[in-house]
Amino acid sequence: MSPLEYFGVDALVDEDSLALRDAVRTFVDKRVRPHVALWYEEGRLPARELARELGELGVLGMHLEGYGCAGTSALAYGLACFELEAGDSGLRSLVSVQGSLAMYAIWKWGSDEQKQQWLPGMAAGATIGCFGLTEPDFGSDPGGMRTRARRDGDDWILDGTKMWITNGSIADVAVVWAQTDEGVRGFVVPAGTPGFTAPEIPRKLSLRASVTSELVLDGVRLPADAMLPRAKGLSGPLSCLNEARFGIVFGALGAAYDCLTTTIDYANSRLIFDKPLSAYQATQLKLADMTLELGKGMLLALRIAQLKDAGTLDHRQISLGKLNSTREAIAIARECRTILGAAGITLDYPVLRHASNLESVLTYEGTSEVHQLIIGQTVTGQAAFR
Ligand SMILES: Cc1cc2nc3c(=O)[nH]c(=O)nc-3n(C[C@H](O)[C@H](O)[C@H](O)COP(=O)(O)OP(=O)(O)OC[C@H]3O[C@@H](n4cnc5c(N)ncnc54)[C@H](O)[C@@H]3O)c2cc1C
């Protein structure tokens, strides 16, 4: 029995969401699994091609309504993220940044003109977006950002540097957050705007099948209508992060599931001292504990999706899921690696690739420590961030 069958998870999911999940699984099996080890080794992702195909599949901004988006439930979106990340965290990152960060920012906070201009192309995967919040000196504390937007007549002039931006160098459009005289505001920056460059960050050991870049804004002049009119203050970008964190709650478990099922197959077929590795108690204790953590994580994820679909999800509840899924997924990936022995250190198996990817997933969209602090504040009433 597979680890999630054991928990009866499918019985908690509606037919439409299961069908969508299966379509994404088939896509990942055909289009990603056969190639992803090589992409990872070479440190690249054919993002433009994949974005078009993911657009056809209907997963880009899939939980948004209108403008060519599929308008699915949050649960269906979560299950899609699970399947994408079972392929590779880089693939899920491409989809999350496109749909939950860049598209969501425009969808939620943009003008009608901005939505009409950008969202249909982004839903189709013809236009790639990125989301620039983090800076070299401000990650967990984005409120300190130094990127500045100042008025020049009706125009805006943006100066500053963003760091660790997924899809940055390949993006057609960047949503950039900057300090203004009226607090933090968001801007839609077309990639060809003079003064805007996006050099790729080389030498990554994690999320290698994903583009990560710096965004340099050097006197970037934008018209007045480039500002997202409805987002005022940090709550704008933080609302987008909550969307992306929701995808990670499911996605990280997808990576863990791929590790665990790969490892169970390996342990069943690997003979050690004349019997299968899976028949040793020491192995079974590990597999049992991992099965339990995966299933518990999935039940928490499903509860969070249920709350999101009911419209009652509090951002502090997403922290429970983001912390649990990433922390348990990386623990599962590392434990699986021990069962694979030396074979586990190669790209012939997905396990160390997932473990290495999960180092990034643990850090982005709020580090584990930041989510612990949010949970700590929720249960004690005391903020311990400073
Ligand atoms: C591959 C990758 C892709 C990314 N993509 C994007 C993107 O598309 N857009 C974007 O804007 N950003 C992106 N990021 C950036 C990411 O969100 C930040 O890395 C993250 O917010 C952490 O910031 P930092 O790296 O500056 O770490 P820091 O904030 O410097 O944190 C360093 C350590 O200090 C800890 N810490 C922080 N605050 C506290 C505290 N109050 N108490 C105790 N410990 C604390 C942290 O938990 C961490 O362990 C990406 C990052 C990676 C690795």
Coordinates of C-alpha atoms in Angstrom, one line a residue, residues 18-344:
L18 CA -8.4 14.2 -8.2
A19 CA -8.7 14.4 -12.0
L20 CA -6.6 17.6 -12.1
R21 CA -4.0 16.0 -9.8
D22 CA -3.8 13.0 -12.1
A23 CA -3.4 15.2 -15.2
V24 CA -0.5 17.0 -13.5
R25 CA 1.1 13.7 -12.5
T26 CA 0.9 12.5 -16.1
F27 CA 2.5 15.7 -17.3
V28 CA 5.3 15.4 -14.8
D29 CA 5.9 11.7 -15.6
K30 CA 6.1 12.3 -19.3
R31 CA 7.7 15.8 -19.6
V32 CA 9.8 16.2 -16.5
R33 CA 10.9 13.0 -14.8
P34 CA 12.9 11.7 -17.8
H35 CA 14.9 14.9 -18.1
V36 CA 15.1 16.5 -14.7
A37 CA 18.3 14.9 -13.5
L38 CA 20.1 16.3 -16.5
W39 CA 18.6 19.7 -16.1
Y40 CA 19.7 19.7 -12.5
E41 CA 23.2 18.5 -13.4
E42 CA 23.5 21.2 -16.0
G43 CA 21.9 23.8 -13.8
R44 CA 19.1 24.8 -16.2
L45 CA 15.4 24.6 -16.8
P46 CA 13.8 25.0 -20.2
A47 CA 11.4 27.4 -18.5
R48 CA 10.0 29.1 -21.5
E49 CA 9.0 25.8 -23.2
L50 CA 7.7 24.4 -19.9
A51 CA 5.7 27.6 -19.1
R52 CA 3.8 27.3 -22.4
E53 CA 3.0 23.6 -21.7
L54 CA 2.1 24.4 -18.1
G55 CA -0.2 27.1 -19.4
E56 CA -1.9 24.6 -21.7
L57 CA -2.3 22.3 -18.7
G58 CA -4.0 25.1 -16.9
V59 CA -1.9 25.3 -13.8
L60 CA -0.6 28.9 -14.1
G61 CA -2.6 31.1 -11.7
M62 CA -5.0 28.1 -11.7
H63 CA -6.7 29.2 -8.4
L64 CA -7.5 32.7 -9.7
E65 CA -10.8 33.7 -11.4
G66 CA -11.0 35.3 -14.8
Y67 CA -8.4 36.6 -17.3
G68 CA -7.8 33.1 -18.7
C69 CA -7.2 31.5 -15.3
A70 CA -8.8 28.2 -14.4
G71 CA -10.5 29.3 -11.2
T72 CA -10.0 26.0 -9.4
S73 CA -10.3 25.3 -5.7
A74 CA -7.3 25.9 -3.4
L75 CA -7.3 22.1 -2.8
A76 CA -6.8 21.4 -6.5
Y77 CA -4.0 24.0 -6.6
G78 CA -2.3 22.4 -3.6
L79 CA -2.5 18.9 -5.2
A80 CA -1.0 20.3 -8.4
C81 CA 1.9 21.7 -6.4
F82 CA 2.4 18.3 -4.7
E83 CA 2.7 16.6 -8.1
L84 CA 4.9 19.3 -9.6
E85 CA 7.3 19.2 -6.7
A86 CA 7.4 15.4 -6.7
G87 CA 9.0 16.1 -10.1
D88 CA 11.3 18.8 -8.8
S89 CA 11.1 21.9 -6.5
G90 CA 12.4 24.0 -9.4
L91 CA 9.3 23.1 -11.4
R92 CA 6.9 24.0 -8.6
S93 CA 8.9 27.2 -8.0
L94 CA 8.3 28.2 -11.6
V95 CA 4.6 27.7 -11.2
S96 CA 4.4 29.2 -7.7
V97 CA 6.2 32.4 -8.6
Q98 CA 4.2 32.8 -11.8
G99 CA 0.8 32.1 -10.3
S100 CA 1.0 32.8 -6.6
L101 CA 3.4 35.7 -6.6
A102 CA 3.5 37.6 -9.9
M103 CA 0.0 36.9 -11.2
Y104 CA -1.6 37.0 -7.8
A105 CA 0.0 40.5 -7.1
I106 CA -1.5 41.9 -10.3
W107 CA -4.8 40.0 -9.9
K108 CA -5.3 41.1 -6.3
W109 CA -3.8 44.6 -6.3
G110 CA -3.6 45.7 -9.9
S111 CA -5.9 48.0 -11.9
D112 CA -8.3 46.6 -14.5
E113 CA -5.9 47.7 -17.2
Q114 CA -2.9 46.0 -15.6
K115 CA -5.0 42.8 -15.2
Q116 CA -6.1 42.9 -18.9
Q117 CA -2.6 43.6 -20.1
W118 CA -0.7 41.0 -18.2
L119 CA -2.8 38.1 -16.8
P120 CA -4.1 36.3 -19.9
G121 CA -0.5 36.0 -21.3
M122 CA 0.8 34.9 -18.0
A123 CA -2.0 32.3 -17.6
A124 CA -1.1 30.9 -21.0
G125 CA 2.6 30.8 -20.1
A126 CA 3.5 33.1 -23.0
T127 CA 4.6 35.8 -20.5
I128 CA 6.8 34.9 -17.6
G129 CA 6.7 36.9 -14.4
C130 CA 8.9 37.3 -11.3
F131 CA 8.4 38.9 -7.9
G132 CA 11.1 41.1 -6.4
L133 CA 10.8 41.6 -2.7
T134 CA 14.0 40.3 -1.1
E135 CA 17.2 42.4 -1.1
P136 CA 20.8 41.6 -0.4
D137 CA 20.5 43.0 3.1
F138 CA 16.8 42.4 3.8
G139 CA 15.3 38.9 3.5
S140 CA 13.3 37.9 6.6
D141 CA 12.8 41.6 7.3
P142 CA 11.6 43.0 4.0
G143 CA 10.3 46.2 5.7
G144 CA 13.8 47.5 5.7
M145 CA 14.1 47.4 2.0
R146 CA 16.2 50.1 0.3
T147 CA 14.8 50.0 -3.2
R148 CA 13.2 53.3 -3.6
A149 CA 10.6 54.7 -6.0
R150 CA 10.4 58.5 -6.3
R151 CA 8.1 60.7 -8.3
D152 CA 9.4 62.7 -11.3
G153 CA 6.5 64.6 -12.6
D154 CA 3.8 61.9 -13.2
D155 CA 6.5 59.2 -13.7
W156 CA 8.2 57.0 -11.1
I157 CA 11.9 56.4 -11.0
L158 CA 13.1 53.2 -9.3
D159 CA 16.5 52.5 -7.9
G160 CA 17.7 49.5 -5.9
T161 CA 18.7 45.9 -6.0
K162 CA 16.6 42.8 -5.4
M163 CA 18.3 39.4 -4.7
W164 CA 17.4 35.7 -5.0
I165 CA 14.6 36.3 -7.5
T166 CA 13.1 33.2 -9.0
N167 CA 12.6 33.5 -12.8
G168 CA 14.3 36.9 -12.7
S169 CA 16.5 36.6 -15.8
I170 CA 13.8 35.0 -18.0
A171 CA 10.9 37.1 -16.8
D172 CA 9.1 39.4 -19.3
V173 CA 7.6 41.3 -16.4
A174 CA 8.8 41.9 -12.8
V175 CA 6.5 42.9 -9.9
V176 CA 8.9 45.0 -7.8
W177 CA 8.3 46.3 -4.3
A178 CA 9.8 49.6 -3.3
Q179 CA 9.8 52.3 -0.6
T180 CA 8.0 55.5 -1.5
D181 CA 7.0 58.6 0.5
E182 CA 3.7 56.8 1.2
G183 CA 5.2 53.5 2.3
V184 CA 5.9 50.3 0.4
R185 CA 4.3 50.1 -3.0
G186 CA 4.3 47.6 -5.9
F187 CA 5.3 48.3 -9.5
V188 CA 4.9 46.4 -12.7
V189 CA 8.2 46.6 -14.6
P190 CA 8.4 45.3 -18.1
A191 CA 11.8 43.5 -18.5
G192 CA 12.9 45.7 -21.5
T193 CA 12.7 49.0 -19.5
P194 CA 16.0 50.9 -19.7
G195 CA 17.9 50.6 -16.5
F196 CA 16.5 47.2 -15.6
T197 CA 18.8 44.2 -15.7
A198 CA 18.5 40.7 -14.2
P199 CA 21.8 38.9 -14.0
E200 CA 21.5 35.2 -13.1
I201 CA 23.0 34.0 -9.8
P202 CA 25.5 31.3 -10.6
R203 CA 27.0 28.4 -8.6
K204 CA 23.9 27.3 -6.7
L205 CA 23.9 23.9 -5.0
S206 CA 20.2 23.9 -4.5
L207 CA 17.2 24.5 -6.9
R208 CA 19.6 24.0 -9.8
A209 CA 16.7 23.4 -12.2
S210 CA 15.4 26.8 -11.5
V211 CA 16.5 30.3 -12.6
T212 CA 17.5 32.6 -9.6
S213 CA 18.6 36.1 -10.3
E214 CA 19.4 39.6 -9.0
L215 CA 17.3 42.5 -10.2
V216 CA 19.1 45.7 -10.7
L217 CA 17.1 48.9 -11.0
D218 CA 19.2 51.8 -12.0
G219 CA 17.0 54.9 -12.6
V220 CA 14.2 52.8 -14.1
R221 CA 11.6 55.3 -15.3
L222 CA 8.0 54.0 -15.3
P223 CA 4.7 55.8 -16.1
A224 CA 2.3 56.6 -13.3
D225 CA 0.1 53.7 -14.1
A226 CA 2.9 51.1 -13.5
M227 CA 2.1 51.2 -9.8
L228 CA -0.3 48.6 -8.4
P229 CA -3.0 51.0 -7.1
R230 CA -4.6 48.8 -4.5
A231 CA -1.5 47.6 -2.5
K232 CA -0.4 50.0 0.2
G233 CA 2.3 48.9 2.7
L234 CA 3.9 45.6 3.4
S235 CA 0.5 43.8 3.6
G236 CA 0.5 43.8 -0.3
P237 CA 3.6 41.6 -0.8
L238 CA 2.9 39.6 2.4
S239 CA -0.5 38.6 1.0
C240 CA 1.2 37.2 -2.1
L241 CA 3.7 35.3 0.1
N242 CA 0.7 33.6 1.8
E243 CA -0.5 32.4 -1.5
A244 CA 2.9 30.9 -2.4
R245 CA 3.4 29.4 1.1
F246 CA 0.1 27.6 0.6
G247 CA 1.5 25.9 -2.5
I248 CA 4.6 24.9 -0.6
V249 CA 2.6 23.3 2.2
F250 CA 1.6 20.7 -0.4
G251 CA 4.6 20.9 -2.7
A252 CA 7.3 20.0 -0.1
L253 CA 5.2 16.9 0.7
G254 CA 5.3 15.9 -2.9
A255 CA 9.1 16.0 -2.8
A256 CA 9.0 13.9 0.3
Y257 CA 6.5 11.4 -1.3
D258 CA 8.8 11.0 -4.3
C259 CA 11.7 10.3 -1.9
L260 CA 9.8 7.8 0.2
T261 CA 8.2 5.8 -2.6
T262 CA 11.6 5.7 -4.4
T263 CA 13.2 4.4 -1.2
I264 CA 10.6 1.8 -0.5
D265 CA 11.1 0.4 -4.0
Y266 CA 14.8 0.5 -3.6
A267 CA 14.7 -1.2 -0.2
N268 CA 12.5 -4.0 -1.6
S269 CA 14.8 -4.8 -4.4
R270 CA 18.2 -4.3 -2.7
L271 CA 19.5 -7.5 -1.3
I272 CA 21.8 -7.3 1.7
F273 CA 23.1 -10.4 3.5
D274 CA 20.8 -12.4 1.3
K275 CA 17.5 -10.7 2.1
P276 CA 15.8 -7.5 1.0
L277 CA 16.9 -4.3 2.8
S278 CA 13.2 -3.6 3.5
A279 CA 12.9 -6.8 5.5
Y280 CA 15.3 -5.6 8.2
Q281 CA 13.7 -4.0 11.3
A282 CA 16.1 -1.1 11.3
T283 CA 14.9 -0.2 7.8
Q284 CA 11.2 -0.6 8.6
L285 CA 11.5 1.6 11.7
K286 CA 12.7 4.4 9.4
L287 CA 10.1 3.7 6.7
A288 CA 7.3 3.6 9.3
D289 CA 8.3 6.9 10.9
M290 CA 8.6 8.6 7.5
T291 CA 5.2 7.2 6.4
L292 CA 3.6 8.6 9.5
E293 CA 5.2 12.0 9.2
L294 CA 4.2 12.2 5.5
G295 CA 0.6 11.2 6.2
K296 CA 0.3 13.6 9.2
G297 CA 1.7 16.4 7.0
M298 CA -0.8 15.6 4.3
L299 CA -3.7 15.7 6.7
L300 CA -2.6 19.1 8.0
A301 CA -2.2 20.3 4.4
L302 CA -5.7 19.1 3.6
R303 CA -7.1 20.9 6.6
I304 CA -5.4 24.1 5.5
A305 CA -6.8 23.7 2.0
Q306 CA -10.3 23.2 3.5
L307 CA -10.0 26.4 5.5
K308 CA -8.7 28.3 2.4
D309 CA -11.6 27.1 0.3
A310 CA -14.0 28.1 3.0
G311 CA -12.4 31.6 3.0
T312 CA -11.5 31.4 6.7
L313 CA -7.8 30.6 6.5
D314 CA -5.7 32.8 8.7
H315 CA -2.1 33.5 7.6
R316 CA -0.8 32.2 10.9
Q317 CA -2.3 28.8 10.0
I318 CA -0.3 28.7 6.8
S319 CA 2.8 29.0 9.0
L320 CA 1.9 25.7 10.7
G321 CA 1.8 24.0 7.3
K322 CA 4.8 25.7 5.7
L323 CA 7.0 24.9 8.8
N324 CA 5.8 21.3 9.1
S325 CA 5.9 20.3 5.5
T326 CA 9.3 21.7 4.8
R327 CA 10.9 20.5 8.0
E328 CA 9.5 17.0 7.7
A329 CA 10.1 16.8 4.0
I330 CA 13.8 17.6 4.3
A331 CA 14.1 15.1 7.2
I332 CA 12.4 12.4 5.1
A333 CA 14.7 13.2 2.1
R334 CA 17.8 12.9 4.3
E335 CA 16.7 9.7 6.0
C336 CA 15.8 8.2 2.6
R337 CA 19.3 9.0 1.4
T338 CA 20.7 6.8 4.2
I339 CA 18.6 3.8 3.1
L340 CA 19.9 4.2 -0.5
G341 CA 23.5 4.1 0.7
A342 CA 26.0 5.3 -1.8
A343 CA 23.5 5.1 -4.6
G344 CA 21.7 7.9 -2.8

